[in-house]
Amino acid sequence: MLSLRTVVAAIDFSPGAAVALVRAADLARRSGAVLHLLHADVLFHASGDGAAPAAVPASALRVRVERFAMETLGLRDADGLDRLEPTVAVVRDVSVHAAVLRYLGAVDPDLLVVGTHGRSGLSRALLGSVAEALVASAPCPVLTVPERGAVDGPGPEAPVLVGVDFSERSRGALAAGCVLAEATGAPVELVHVVRDAGPYPGLAPHILSLVDFDPEQGAAVRERLERFAATVCSPAALHVGLGAPGRLVAALASERGAGAVVLGTHGRTGLARLIGSVSEAVIRRAPCPVLTLQEAASLRSSPRPVAATAPPLPF
């Protein structure tokens, strides 16, 4: 079963934060973890709901966070929130990124859950992405939840799709994917993408499978995937793609109706991050939550038995 002690949900009062909170509360309920609701009170900035950048007392912001949680989770009164027993925190700093990292360093959580706003193009280049910055620098696994994506999460009909590049990072991602699948009753599917050596891989977007492009090479990679997975779990399906990994993994997640994608990440920052990141490309394009883990991070499994059917949400 998924063994989480502490789950932190970042709250900025936006629709994206609402979707992320639902996922965080569900995972905390399934694992018996303590749920932390974290709001970053950024100096000289307005809150995510459009409020003026006034000096709002931390106590008032905590009340707003509690009300946001009650409305998002459909809780009728404060007693319902008390049963959920969340820890509400407001951290004031010069940026959301700095506030979240400071809080993560203090509580040492097992998982951070953040919503993504789906910015792209010029707006993303100018404004950046808090979610992507946290993926690159957070000391724990990060679950990014798209604002306009699937909100049901993994389940029997929504597999956990794990990206594999045969590195130690992807071995950790596979282990995390199996733990997440075990907790939610979802099958695990593996995907490996061979980068197209040609200069214009986008000219043949219909070629999604290396097996179709080169049957012998495709069969060899599938065998390698089977051996790679055998040490951790038994996947329900194997996929071998050809082209740009970020695009193909996101496209496959949409095609398979995935409930989550799990990836290892390099955690690049600064100039190295400008080179590009498969995990960032998947986060921007995937219609489902994306769980990213740096090499040193992991999700722990527990020997506790897993119920055949998880009980319904209490909200």
PDB file of C-alpha atoms in Angstrom:
ATOM      1  CA  MET A   1       0.000   0.000   0.000  1.00  0.00           C
ATOM      2  CA  LEU A   2       1.133   3.576  -0.557  1.00  0.00           C
ATOM      3  CA  SER A   3       3.019   4.562   2.576  1.00  0.00           C
ATOM      4  CA  LEU A   4       2.888   8.330   2.968  1.00  0.00           C
ATOM      5  CA  ARG A   5       3.257  10.072   6.281  1.00  0.00           C
ATOM      6  CA  THR A   6       3.024  13.684   5.107  1.00  0.00           C
ATOM      7  CA  VAL A   7       1.373  15.104   1.988  1.00  0.00           C
ATOM      8  CA  VAL A   8       1.649  18.832   1.270  1.00  0.00           C
ATOM      9  CA  ALA A   9      -0.878  20.514  -1.049  1.00  0.00           C
ATOM     10  CA  ALA A  10       0.062  23.974  -2.309  1.00  0.00           C
ATOM     11  CA  ILE A  11      -2.962  26.300  -2.189  1.00  0.00           C
ATOM     12  CA  ASP A  12      -3.212  29.577  -4.141  1.00  0.00           C
ATOM     13  CA  PHE A  13      -7.050  29.698  -4.339  1.00  0.00           C
ATOM     14  CA  SER A  14      -6.994  29.019  -8.101  1.00  0.00           C
ATOM     15  CA  PRO A  15      -9.001  26.372 -10.015  1.00  0.00           C
ATOM     16  CA  GLY A  16      -5.743  24.467 -10.503  1.00  0.00           C
ATOM     17  CA  ALA A  17      -5.153  24.380  -6.759  1.00  0.00           C
ATOM     18  CA  ALA A  18      -8.681  23.055  -6.241  1.00  0.00           C
ATOM     19  CA  VAL A  19      -8.078  20.082  -8.550  1.00  0.00           C
ATOM     20  CA  ALA A  20      -4.715  19.417  -6.896  1.00  0.00           C
ATOM     21  CA  LEU A  21      -6.283  19.541  -3.436  1.00  0.00           C
ATOM     22  CA  VAL A  22      -8.789  16.830  -4.377  1.00  0.00           C
ATOM     23  CA  ARG A  23      -5.945  14.545  -5.463  1.00  0.00           C
ATOM     24  CA  ALA A  24      -3.869  15.321  -2.367  1.00  0.00           C
ATOM     25  CA  ALA A  25      -6.786  14.657  -0.020  1.00  0.00           C
ATOM     26  CA  ASP A  26      -7.533  11.356  -1.769  1.00  0.00           C
ATOM     27  CA  LEU A  27      -3.926  10.153  -1.458  1.00  0.00           C
ATOM     28  CA  ALA A  28      -3.744  11.250   2.178  1.00  0.00           C
ATOM     29  CA  ARG A  29      -6.968   9.366   2.922  1.00  0.00           C
ATOM     30  CA  ARG A  30      -5.796   6.204   1.183  1.00  0.00           C
ATOM     31  CA  SER A  31      -2.457   6.173   2.984  1.00  0.00           C
ATOM     32  CA  GLY A  32      -3.438   7.611   6.348  1.00  0.00           C
ATOM     33  CA  ALA A  33      -1.030  10.510   5.868  1.00  0.00           C
ATOM     34  CA  VAL A  34      -1.221  13.923   7.486  1.00  0.00           C
ATOM     35  CA  LEU A  35      -2.425  16.490   4.939  1.00  0.00           C
ATOM     36  CA  HIS A  36      -0.761  19.905   4.994  1.00  0.00           C
ATOM     37  CA  LEU A  37      -2.486  22.823   3.268  1.00  0.00           C
ATOM     38  CA  LEU A  38       0.223  25.339   2.395  1.00  0.00           C
ATOM     39  CA  HIS A  39      -0.377  28.884   1.181  1.00  0.00           C
ATOM     40  CA  ALA A  40       2.551  31.053   0.103  1.00  0.00           C
ATOM     41  CA  ASP A  41       1.969  34.658   1.135  1.00  0.00           C
ATOM     42  CA  VAL A  42       4.209  36.445  -1.364  1.00  0.00           C
ATOM     43  CA  LEU A  43       5.526  39.876  -0.475  1.00  0.00           C
ATOM     44  CA  PHE A  44       3.990  42.698  -2.548  1.00  0.00           C
ATOM     45  CA  HIS A  45       1.890  40.307  -4.671  1.00  0.00           C
ATOM     46  CA  ALA A  46      -1.828  39.629  -4.935  1.00  0.00           C
ATOM     47  CA  SER A  47      -3.254  36.267  -3.954  1.00  0.00           C
ATOM     48  CA  GLY A  48      -4.283  33.792  -6.623  1.00  0.00           C
ATOM     49  CA  ASP A  49      -7.944  34.756  -6.343  1.00  0.00           C
ATOM     50  CA  GLY A  50      -7.277  38.344  -7.428  1.00  0.00           C
ATOM     51  CA  ALA A  51      -7.276  39.973  -4.002  1.00  0.00           C
ATOM     52  CA  ALA A  52      -5.296  43.188  -3.587  1.00  0.00           C
ATOM     53  CA  PRO A  53      -1.698  42.852  -2.319  1.00  0.00           C
ATOM     54  CA  ALA A  54      -2.526  44.068   1.153  1.00  0.00           C
ATOM     55  CA  ALA A  55      -0.818  42.987   4.358  1.00  0.00           C
ATOM     56  CA  VAL A  56      -3.341  40.309   5.346  1.00  0.00           C
ATOM     57  CA  PRO A  57      -2.701  38.738   8.765  1.00  0.00           C
ATOM     58  CA  ALA A  58      -1.595  35.109   8.643  1.00  0.00           C
ATOM     59  CA  SER A  59      -4.602  34.114  10.770  1.00  0.00           C
ATOM     60  CA  ALA A  60      -6.995  35.560   8.195  1.00  0.00           C
ATOM     61  CA  LEU A  61      -5.190  33.749   5.390  1.00  0.00           C
ATOM     62  CA  ARG A  62      -5.458  30.476   7.304  1.00  0.00           C
ATOM     63  CA  VAL A  63      -9.211  31.002   7.552  1.00  0.00           C
ATOM     64  CA  ARG A  64      -9.347  31.577   3.774  1.00  0.00           C
ATOM     65  CA  VAL A  65      -7.379  28.375   3.195  1.00  0.00           C
ATOM     66  CA  GLU A  66      -9.779  26.440   5.423  1.00  0.00           C
ATOM     67  CA  ARG A  67     -12.813  27.849   3.605  1.00  0.00           C
ATOM     68  CA  PHE A  68     -11.232  27.068   0.235  1.00  0.00           C
ATOM     69  CA  ALA A  69     -10.654  23.467   1.357  1.00  0.00           C
ATOM     70  CA  MET A  70     -14.214  23.109   2.613  1.00  0.00           C
ATOM     71  CA  GLU A  71     -15.688  24.417  -0.648  1.00  0.00           C
ATOM     72  CA  THR A  72     -13.348  22.363  -2.821  1.00  0.00           C
ATOM     73  CA  LEU A  73     -13.907  19.098  -0.963  1.00  0.00           C
ATOM     74  CA  GLY A  74     -17.635  19.635  -0.537  1.00  0.00           C
ATOM     75  CA  LEU A  75     -17.487  19.745   3.263  1.00  0.00           C
ATOM     76  CA  ARG A  76     -20.634  21.203   4.773  1.00  0.00           C
ATOM     77  CA  ASP A  77     -19.153  22.642   7.951  1.00  0.00           C
ATOM     78  CA  ALA A  78     -15.986  23.008   9.972  1.00  0.00           C
ATOM     79  CA  ASP A  79     -16.603  19.619  11.610  1.00  0.00           C
ATOM     80  CA  GLY A  80     -16.034  17.965   8.242  1.00  0.00           C
ATOM     81  CA  LEU A  81     -12.690  19.711   7.916  1.00  0.00           C
ATOM     82  CA  ASP A  82     -11.794  18.717  11.475  1.00  0.00           C
ATOM     83  CA  ARG A  83     -12.369  15.058  10.559  1.00  0.00           C
ATOM     84  CA  LEU A  84      -9.891  15.468   7.715  1.00  0.00           C
ATOM     85  CA  GLU A  85      -7.439  16.864  10.314  1.00  0.00           C
ATOM     86  CA  PRO A  86      -5.325  18.974   7.960  1.00  0.00           C
ATOM     87  CA  THR A  87      -2.419  21.129   9.068  1.00  0.00           C
ATOM     88  CA  VAL A  88      -2.863  24.655   7.685  1.00  0.00           C
ATOM     89  CA  ALA A  89       0.277  26.706   7.122  1.00  0.00           C
ATOM     90  CA  VAL A  90       0.919  30.194   5.730  1.00  0.00           C
ATOM     91  CA  VAL A  91       4.530  30.992   4.812  1.00  0.00           C
ATOM     92  CA  ARG A  92       5.522  34.519   3.849  1.00  0.00           C
ATOM     93  CA  ASP A  93       8.471  34.935   1.495  1.00  0.00           C
ATOM     94  CA  VAL A  94       9.668  36.786  -1.599  1.00  0.00           C
ATOM     95  CA  SER A  95       8.263  34.157  -3.993  1.00  0.00           C
ATOM     96  CA  VAL A  96       5.994  31.136  -4.043  1.00  0.00           C
ATOM     97  CA  HIS A  97       8.945  28.943  -4.918  1.00  0.00           C
ATOM     98  CA  ALA A  98      10.994  30.184  -1.948  1.00  0.00           C
ATOM     99  CA  ALA A  99       8.079  29.837   0.478  1.00  0.00           C
ATOM    100  CA  VAL A 100       7.251  26.288  -0.595  1.00  0.00           C
ATOM    101  CA  LEU A 101      10.881  25.139  -0.462  1.00  0.00           C
ATOM    102  CA  ARG A 102      11.304  26.633   3.002  1.00  0.00           C
ATOM    103  CA  TYR A 103       8.237  24.778   4.252  1.00  0.00           C
ATOM    104  CA  LEU A 104       9.297  21.506   2.638  1.00  0.00           C
ATOM    105  CA  GLY A 105      12.655  21.782   4.353  1.00  0.00           C
ATOM    106  CA  ALA A 106      10.917  22.218   7.700  1.00  0.00           C
ATOM    107  CA  VAL A 107       8.396  19.360   7.519  1.00  0.00           C
ATOM    108  CA  ASP A 108      10.291  16.845   5.305  1.00  0.00           C
ATOM    109  CA  PRO A 109       7.155  15.600   3.455  1.00  0.00           C
ATOM    110  CA  ASP A 110       6.817  12.442   1.396  1.00  0.00           C
ATOM    111  CA  LEU A 111       4.900  14.173  -1.412  1.00  0.00           C
ATOM    112  CA  LEU A 112       4.160  17.668  -2.694  1.00  0.00           C
ATOM    113  CA  VAL A 113       0.997  18.169  -4.771  1.00  0.00           C
ATOM    114  CA  VAL A 114       0.684  21.289  -6.940  1.00  0.00           C
ATOM    115  CA  GLY A 115      -1.713  22.412  -9.650  1.00  0.00           C
ATOM    116  CA  THR A 116      -0.577  23.598 -13.059  1.00  0.00           C
ATOM    117  CA  HIS A 117      -2.197  26.470 -14.925  1.00  0.00           C
ATOM    118  CA  GLY A 118      -1.456  25.175 -18.413  1.00  0.00           C
ATOM    119  CA  ARG A 119       0.416  28.245 -19.631  1.00  0.00           C
ATOM    120  CA  SER A 120       2.314  27.874 -22.881  1.00  0.00           C
ATOM    121  CA  GLY A 121       4.165  29.957 -25.434  1.00  0.00           C
ATOM    122  CA  LEU A 122       5.142  33.528 -24.596  1.00  0.00           C
ATOM    123  CA  SER A 123       3.210  33.733 -21.337  1.00  0.00           C
ATOM    124  CA  ARG A 124       5.055  30.714 -19.992  1.00  0.00           C
ATOM    125  CA  ALA A 125       8.428  32.035 -21.173  1.00  0.00           C
ATOM    126  CA  LEU A 126       7.873  35.404 -19.464  1.00  0.00           C
ATOM    127  CA  LEU A 127       6.149  34.256 -16.294  1.00  0.00           C
ATOM    128  CA  GLY A 128       7.810  30.900 -15.797  1.00  0.00           C
ATOM    129  CA  SER A 129       6.148  28.023 -13.988  1.00  0.00           C
ATOM    130  CA  VAL A 130       6.161  27.519 -10.238  1.00  0.00           C
ATOM    131  CA  ALA A 131       5.236  23.860 -10.730  1.00  0.00           C
ATOM    132  CA  GLU A 132       8.148  23.219 -13.089  1.00  0.00           C
ATOM    133  CA  ALA A 133      10.564  25.047 -10.788  1.00  0.00           C
ATOM    134  CA  LEU A 134       9.440  22.888  -7.883  1.00  0.00           C
ATOM    135  CA  VAL A 135       9.802  19.726  -9.968  1.00  0.00           C
ATOM    136  CA  ALA A 136      13.423  20.718 -10.575  1.00  0.00           C
ATOM    137  CA  SER A 137      14.265  21.658  -7.000  1.00  0.00           C
ATOM    138  CA  ALA A 138      11.879  20.080  -4.462  1.00  0.00           C
ATOM    139  CA  PRO A 139      13.536  17.591  -2.074  1.00  0.00           C
ATOM    140  CA  CYS A 140      10.584  15.191  -2.352  1.00  0.00           C
ATOM    141  CA  PRO A 141       8.490  13.650  -5.141  1.00  0.00           C
ATOM    142  CA  VAL A 142       6.129  16.151  -6.785  1.00  0.00           C
ATOM    143  CA  LEU A 143       2.670  15.381  -8.168  1.00  0.00           C
ATOM    144  CA  THR A 144       1.601  18.044 -10.683  1.00  0.00           C
ATOM    145  CA  VAL A 145      -2.117  18.091 -11.454  1.00  0.00           C
ATOM    146  CA  PRO A 146      -3.386  19.850 -14.599  1.00  0.00           C
ATOM    147  CA  GLU A 147      -6.195  22.347 -14.178  1.00  0.00           C
ATOM    148  CA  ARG A 148      -8.099  21.062 -17.216  1.00  0.00           C
ATOM    149  CA  GLY A 149      -7.316  17.372 -16.946  1.00  0.00           C
ATOM    150  CA  ALA A 150      -8.708  14.166 -15.553  1.00  0.00           C
ATOM    151  CA  VAL A 151      -9.544  14.549 -11.864  1.00  0.00           C
ATOM    152  CA  ASP A 152     -10.383  10.932 -11.052  1.00  0.00           C
ATOM    153  CA  GLY A 153      -6.770   9.751 -10.865  1.00  0.00           C
ATOM    154  CA  PRO A 154      -5.492   6.192 -11.365  1.00  0.00           C
ATOM    155  CA  GLY A 155      -7.911   3.283 -11.114  1.00  0.00           C
ATOM    156  CA  PRO A 156      -8.773  -0.085 -12.679  1.00  0.00           C
ATOM    157  CA  GLU A 157      -9.641   1.593 -15.999  1.00  0.00           C
ATOM    158  CA  ALA A 158      -7.006   4.341 -15.787  1.00  0.00           C
ATOM    159  CA  PRO A 159      -3.479   2.889 -15.786  1.00  0.00           C
ATOM    160  CA  VAL A 160      -0.350   4.347 -14.271  1.00  0.00           C
ATOM    161  CA  LEU A 161       2.020   5.031 -17.167  1.00  0.00           C
ATOM    162  CA  VAL A 162       5.713   4.894 -16.233  1.00  0.00           C
ATOM    163  CA  GLY A 163       8.368   6.392 -18.491  1.00  0.00           C
ATOM    164  CA  VAL A 164      11.511   4.247 -18.651  1.00  0.00           C
ATOM    165  CA  ASP A 165      14.925   5.216 -20.062  1.00  0.00           C
ATOM    166  CA  PHE A 166      16.726   2.332 -18.269  1.00  0.00           C
ATOM    167  CA  SER A 167      18.515   4.701 -15.866  1.00  0.00           C
ATOM    168  CA  GLU A 168      18.468   4.528 -12.071  1.00  0.00           C
ATOM    169  CA  ARG A 169      16.051   7.465 -12.151  1.00  0.00           C
ATOM    170  CA  SER A 170      13.551   5.457 -14.159  1.00  0.00           C
ATOM    171  CA  ARG A 171      14.057   2.452 -11.881  1.00  0.00           C
ATOM    172  CA  GLY A 172      12.955   4.636  -8.991  1.00  0.00           C
ATOM    173  CA  ALA A 173      10.046   5.924 -11.087  1.00  0.00           C
ATOM    174  CA  LEU A 174       8.981   2.358 -11.848  1.00  0.00           C
ATOM    175  CA  ALA A 175       9.018   1.469  -8.155  1.00  0.00           C
ATOM    176  CA  ALA A 176       6.960   4.579  -7.358  1.00  0.00           C
ATOM    177  CA  GLY A 177       4.535   3.810 -10.178  1.00  0.00           C
ATOM    178  CA  CYS A 178       3.998   0.306  -8.845  1.00  0.00           C
ATOM    179  CA  VAL A 179       3.376   1.661  -5.342  1.00  0.00           C
ATOM    180  CA  LEU A 180       0.892   4.222  -6.673  1.00  0.00           C
ATOM    181  CA  ALA A 181      -0.857   1.572  -8.766  1.00  0.00           C
ATOM    182  CA  GLU A 182      -1.082  -0.758  -5.771  1.00  0.00           C
ATOM    183  CA  ALA A 183      -2.714   1.948  -3.698  1.00  0.00           C
ATOM    184  CA  THR A 184      -5.303   2.837  -6.333  1.00  0.00           C
ATOM    185  CA  GLY A 185      -5.997  -0.544  -7.939  1.00  0.00           C
ATOM    186  CA  ALA A 186      -4.619   0.597 -11.297  1.00  0.00           C
ATOM    187  CA  PRO A 187      -2.546  -1.444 -13.759  1.00  0.00           C
ATOM    188  CA  VAL A 188       1.002  -0.355 -14.583  1.00  0.00           C
ATOM    189  CA  GLU A 189       2.075   0.270 -18.171  1.00  0.00           C
ATOM    190  CA  LEU A 190       5.637   1.040 -19.263  1.00  0.00           C
ATOM    191  CA  VAL A 191       6.752   3.272 -22.116  1.00  0.00           C
ATOM    192  CA  HIS A 192      10.203   3.753 -23.628  1.00  0.00           C
ATOM    193  CA  VAL A 193      10.756   6.268 -26.399  1.00  0.00           C
ATOM    194  CA  VAL A 194      13.668   6.013 -28.829  1.00  0.00           C
ATOM    195  CA  ARG A 195      14.626   9.498 -29.949  1.00  0.00           C
ATOM    196  CA  ASP A 196      14.306   9.909 -33.717  1.00  0.00           C
ATOM    197  CA  ALA A 197      17.733  10.635 -35.200  1.00  0.00           C
ATOM    198  CA  GLY A 198      16.229  12.498 -38.128  1.00  0.00           C
ATOM    199  CA  PRO A 199      16.146  16.301 -38.240  1.00  0.00           C
ATOM    200  CA  TYR A 200      12.348  16.568 -38.531  1.00  0.00           C
ATOM    201  CA  PRO A 201      10.710  13.928 -36.278  1.00  0.00           C
ATOM    202  CA  GLY A 202       7.484  15.945 -36.220  1.00  0.00           C
ATOM    203  CA  LEU A 203       6.868  15.282 -39.925  1.00  0.00           C
ATOM    204  CA  ALA A 204       5.715  11.746 -39.156  1.00  0.00           C
ATOM    205  CA  PRO A 205       3.574  12.128 -36.015  1.00  0.00           C
ATOM    206  CA  HIS A 206       1.507   9.052 -36.953  1.00  0.00           C
ATOM    207  CA  ILE A 207       4.498   6.765 -36.342  1.00  0.00           C
ATOM    208  CA  LEU A 208       4.167   6.270 -32.604  1.00  0.00           C
ATOM    209  CA  SER A 209       5.622   2.779 -32.356  1.00  0.00           C
ATOM    210  CA  LEU A 210       9.194   1.651 -32.933  1.00  0.00           C
ATOM    211  CA  VAL A 211       7.769  -1.795 -33.666  1.00  0.00           C
ATOM    212  CA  ASP A 212       6.015  -0.374 -36.739  1.00  0.00           C
ATOM    213  CA  PHE A 213       9.142   1.503 -37.838  1.00  0.00           C
ATOM    214  CA  ASP A 214      11.658  -1.308 -37.216  1.00  0.00           C
ATOM    215  CA  PRO A 215      10.118  -4.605 -36.012  1.00  0.00           C
ATOM    216  CA  GLU A 216      13.430  -6.194 -34.988  1.00  0.00           C
ATOM    217  CA  GLN A 217      14.622  -3.212 -32.977  1.00  0.00           C
ATOM    218  CA  GLY A 218      11.173  -2.805 -31.471  1.00  0.00           C
ATOM    219  CA  ALA A 219      11.131  -6.428 -30.302  1.00  0.00           C
ATOM    220  CA  ALA A 220      14.603  -6.037 -28.773  1.00  0.00           C
ATOM    221  CA  VAL A 221      13.575  -2.954 -26.803  1.00  0.00           C
ATOM    222  CA  ARG A 222      10.398  -4.650 -25.572  1.00  0.00           C
ATOM    223  CA  GLU A 223      12.484  -7.570 -24.278  1.00  0.00           C
ATOM    224  CA  ARG A 224      14.757  -5.143 -22.502  1.00  0.00           C
ATOM    225  CA  LEU A 225      11.719  -3.450 -20.951  1.00  0.00           C
ATOM    226  CA  GLU A 226      10.448  -6.804 -19.710  1.00  0.00           C
ATOM    227  CA  ARG A 227      13.780  -7.580 -18.048  1.00  0.00           C
ATOM    228  CA  PHE A 228      13.934  -4.095 -16.548  1.00  0.00           C
ATOM    229  CA  ALA A 229      10.446  -4.395 -15.056  1.00  0.00           C
ATOM    230  CA  ALA A 230      10.859  -7.967 -13.802  1.00  0.00           C
ATOM    231  CA  THR A 231      12.858  -6.847 -10.759  1.00  0.00           C
ATOM    232  CA  VAL A 232      10.057  -4.555  -9.551  1.00  0.00           C
ATOM    233  CA  CYS A 233       6.611  -5.583 -10.791  1.00  0.00           C
ATOM    234  CA  SER A 234       4.659  -7.130 -13.664  1.00  0.00           C
ATOM    235  CA  PRO A 235       3.374  -4.435 -16.044  1.00  0.00           C
ATOM    236  CA  ALA A 236       0.072  -4.862 -17.817  1.00  0.00           C
ATOM    237  CA  ALA A 237       1.429  -3.457 -21.093  1.00  0.00           C
ATOM    238  CA  LEU A 238       4.664  -2.321 -22.746  1.00  0.00           C
ATOM    239  CA  HIS A 239       4.907   0.529 -25.253  1.00  0.00           C
ATOM    240  CA  VAL A 240       7.908   1.425 -27.403  1.00  0.00           C
ATOM    241  CA  GLY A 241       7.733   4.771 -29.196  1.00  0.00           C
ATOM    242  CA  LEU A 242       9.847   6.613 -31.729  1.00  0.00           C
ATOM    243  CA  GLY A 243      10.287  10.395 -31.711  1.00  0.00           C
ATOM    244  CA  ALA A 244      10.295  13.164 -29.096  1.00  0.00           C
ATOM    245  CA  PRO A 245       9.851  11.554 -25.638  1.00  0.00           C
ATOM    246  CA  GLY A 246       7.893  14.422 -24.092  1.00  0.00           C
ATOM    247  CA  ARG A 247       5.360  14.547 -26.911  1.00  0.00           C
ATOM    248  CA  LEU A 248       4.951  10.792 -27.254  1.00  0.00           C
ATOM    249  CA  VAL A 249       4.571  10.061 -23.536  1.00  0.00           C
ATOM    250  CA  ALA A 250       1.879  12.743 -23.245  1.00  0.00           C
ATOM    251  CA  ALA A 251       0.135  11.478 -26.391  1.00  0.00           C
ATOM    252  CA  LEU A 252       0.186   7.910 -25.108  1.00  0.00           C
ATOM    253  CA  ALA A 253      -1.202   9.034 -21.745  1.00  0.00           C
ATOM    254  CA  SER A 254      -4.124  10.608 -23.583  1.00  0.00           C
ATOM    255  CA  GLU A 255      -4.622   7.592 -25.844  1.00  0.00           C
ATOM    256  CA  ARG A 256      -4.548   5.105 -22.933  1.00  0.00           C
ATOM    257  CA  GLY A 257      -6.690   7.244 -20.634  1.00  0.00           C
ATOM    258  CA  ALA A 258      -3.915   7.156 -18.044  1.00  0.00           C
ATOM    259  CA  GLY A 259      -4.729   8.187 -14.502  1.00  0.00           C
ATOM    260  CA  ALA A 260      -1.146   9.296 -13.879  1.00  0.00           C
ATOM    261  CA  VAL A 261       2.276   9.427 -15.504  1.00  0.00           C
ATOM    262  CA  VAL A 262       5.389   8.694 -13.429  1.00  0.00           C
ATOM    263  CA  LEU A 263       8.820   9.955 -14.495  1.00  0.00           C
ATOM    264  CA  GLY A 264      12.306  10.303 -13.108  1.00  0.00           C
ATOM    265  CA  THR A 265      13.788  13.764 -13.480  1.00  0.00           C
ATOM    266  CA  HIS A 266      17.319  15.142 -13.572  1.00  0.00           C
ATOM    267  CA  GLY A 267      16.436  18.109 -11.367  1.00  0.00           C
ATOM    268  CA  ARG A 268      18.307  20.497 -13.648  1.00  0.00           C
ATOM    269  CA  THR A 269      18.373  24.182 -12.787  1.00  0.00           C
ATOM    270  CA  GLY A 270      19.854  27.306 -14.337  1.00  0.00           C
ATOM    271  CA  LEU A 271      21.383  27.105 -17.797  1.00  0.00           C
ATOM    272  CA  ALA A 272      21.201  23.299 -17.935  1.00  0.00           C
ATOM    273  CA  ARG A 273      17.418  23.519 -17.518  1.00  0.00           C
ATOM    274  CA  LEU A 274      17.136  25.683 -20.642  1.00  0.00           C
ATOM    275  CA  ILE A 275      18.301  22.690 -22.705  1.00  0.00           C
ATOM    276  CA  GLY A 276      14.919  21.139 -22.163  1.00  0.00           C
ATOM    277  CA  SER A 277      13.368  18.474 -19.980  1.00  0.00           C
ATOM    278  CA  VAL A 278      11.226  15.475 -20.857  1.00  0.00           C
ATOM    279  CA  SER A 279       9.397  15.763 -17.555  1.00  0.00           C
ATOM    280  CA  GLU A 280       8.540  19.425 -18.178  1.00  0.00           C
ATOM    281  CA  ALA A 281       7.270  18.614 -21.683  1.00  0.00           C
ATOM    282  CA  VAL A 282       5.044  15.863 -20.284  1.00  0.00           C
ATOM    283  CA  ILE A 283       3.764  18.096 -17.474  1.00  0.00           C
ATOM    284  CA  ARG A 284       2.746  20.751 -20.020  1.00  0.00           C
ATOM    285  CA  ARG A 285       0.974  18.308 -22.348  1.00  0.00           C
ATOM    286  CA  ALA A 286      -0.344  15.350 -20.354  1.00  0.00           C
ATOM    287  CA  PRO A 287      -4.082  15.330 -19.573  1.00  0.00           C
ATOM    288  CA  CYS A 288      -3.490  13.618 -16.223  1.00  0.00           C
ATOM    289  CA  PRO A 289      -1.408  14.145 -13.070  1.00  0.00           C
ATOM    290  CA  VAL A 290       2.349  13.628 -13.460  1.00  0.00           C
ATOM    291  CA  LEU A 291       4.447  12.285 -10.595  1.00  0.00           C
ATOM    292  CA  THR A 292       8.131  13.215 -10.872  1.00  0.00           C
ATOM    293  CA  LEU A 293      10.959  11.948  -8.735  1.00  0.00           C
ATOM    294  CA  GLN A 294      14.562  12.988  -8.585  1.00  0.00           C
ATOM    295  CA  GLU A 295      17.103  10.196  -8.288  1.00  0.00           C
ATOM    296  CA  ALA A 296      17.383  10.496  -4.517  1.00  0.00           C
ATOM    297  CA  ALA A 297      13.619  10.627  -3.930  1.00  0.00           C
ATOM    298  CA  SER A 298      11.248   7.689  -3.591  1.00  0.00           C
ATOM    299  CA  LEU A 299       7.778   6.651  -2.560  1.00  0.00           C
ATOM    300  CA  ARG A 300       7.903   3.955   0.090  1.00  0.00           C
ATOM    301  CA  SER A 301       5.729   0.869  -0.060  1.00  0.00           C
ATOM    302  CA  SER A 302       4.172  -0.690   3.007  1.00  0.00           C
ATOM    303  CA  PRO A 303       3.585  -4.364   3.867  1.00  0.00           C
ATOM    304  CA  ARG A 304       0.036  -3.528   4.937  1.00  0.00           C
ATOM    305  CA  PRO A 305      -2.617  -5.373   2.894  1.00  0.00           C
ATOM    306  CA  VAL A 306      -4.522  -3.479   0.253  1.00  0.00           C
ATOM    307  CA  ALA A 307      -8.314  -3.612   0.141  1.00  0.00           C
ATOM    308  CA  ALA A 308      -9.752  -4.862  -3.151  1.00  0.00           C
ATOM    309  CA  THR A 309     -11.850  -1.712  -3.395  1.00  0.00           C
ATOM    310  CA  ALA A 310     -10.925   1.522  -1.685  1.00  0.00           C
ATOM    311  CA  PRO A 311     -13.723   3.077   0.394  1.00  0.00           C
ATOM    312  CA  PRO A 312     -15.465   6.114  -1.095  1.00  0.00           C
ATOM    313  CA  LEU A 313     -14.194   9.574  -0.351  1.00  0.00           C
ATOM    314  CA  PRO A 314     -15.689  11.045   2.836  1.00  0.00           C
ATOM    315  CA  PHE A 315     -16.439  14.300   1.017  1.00  0.00           C
TER     316      PHE A 315
END
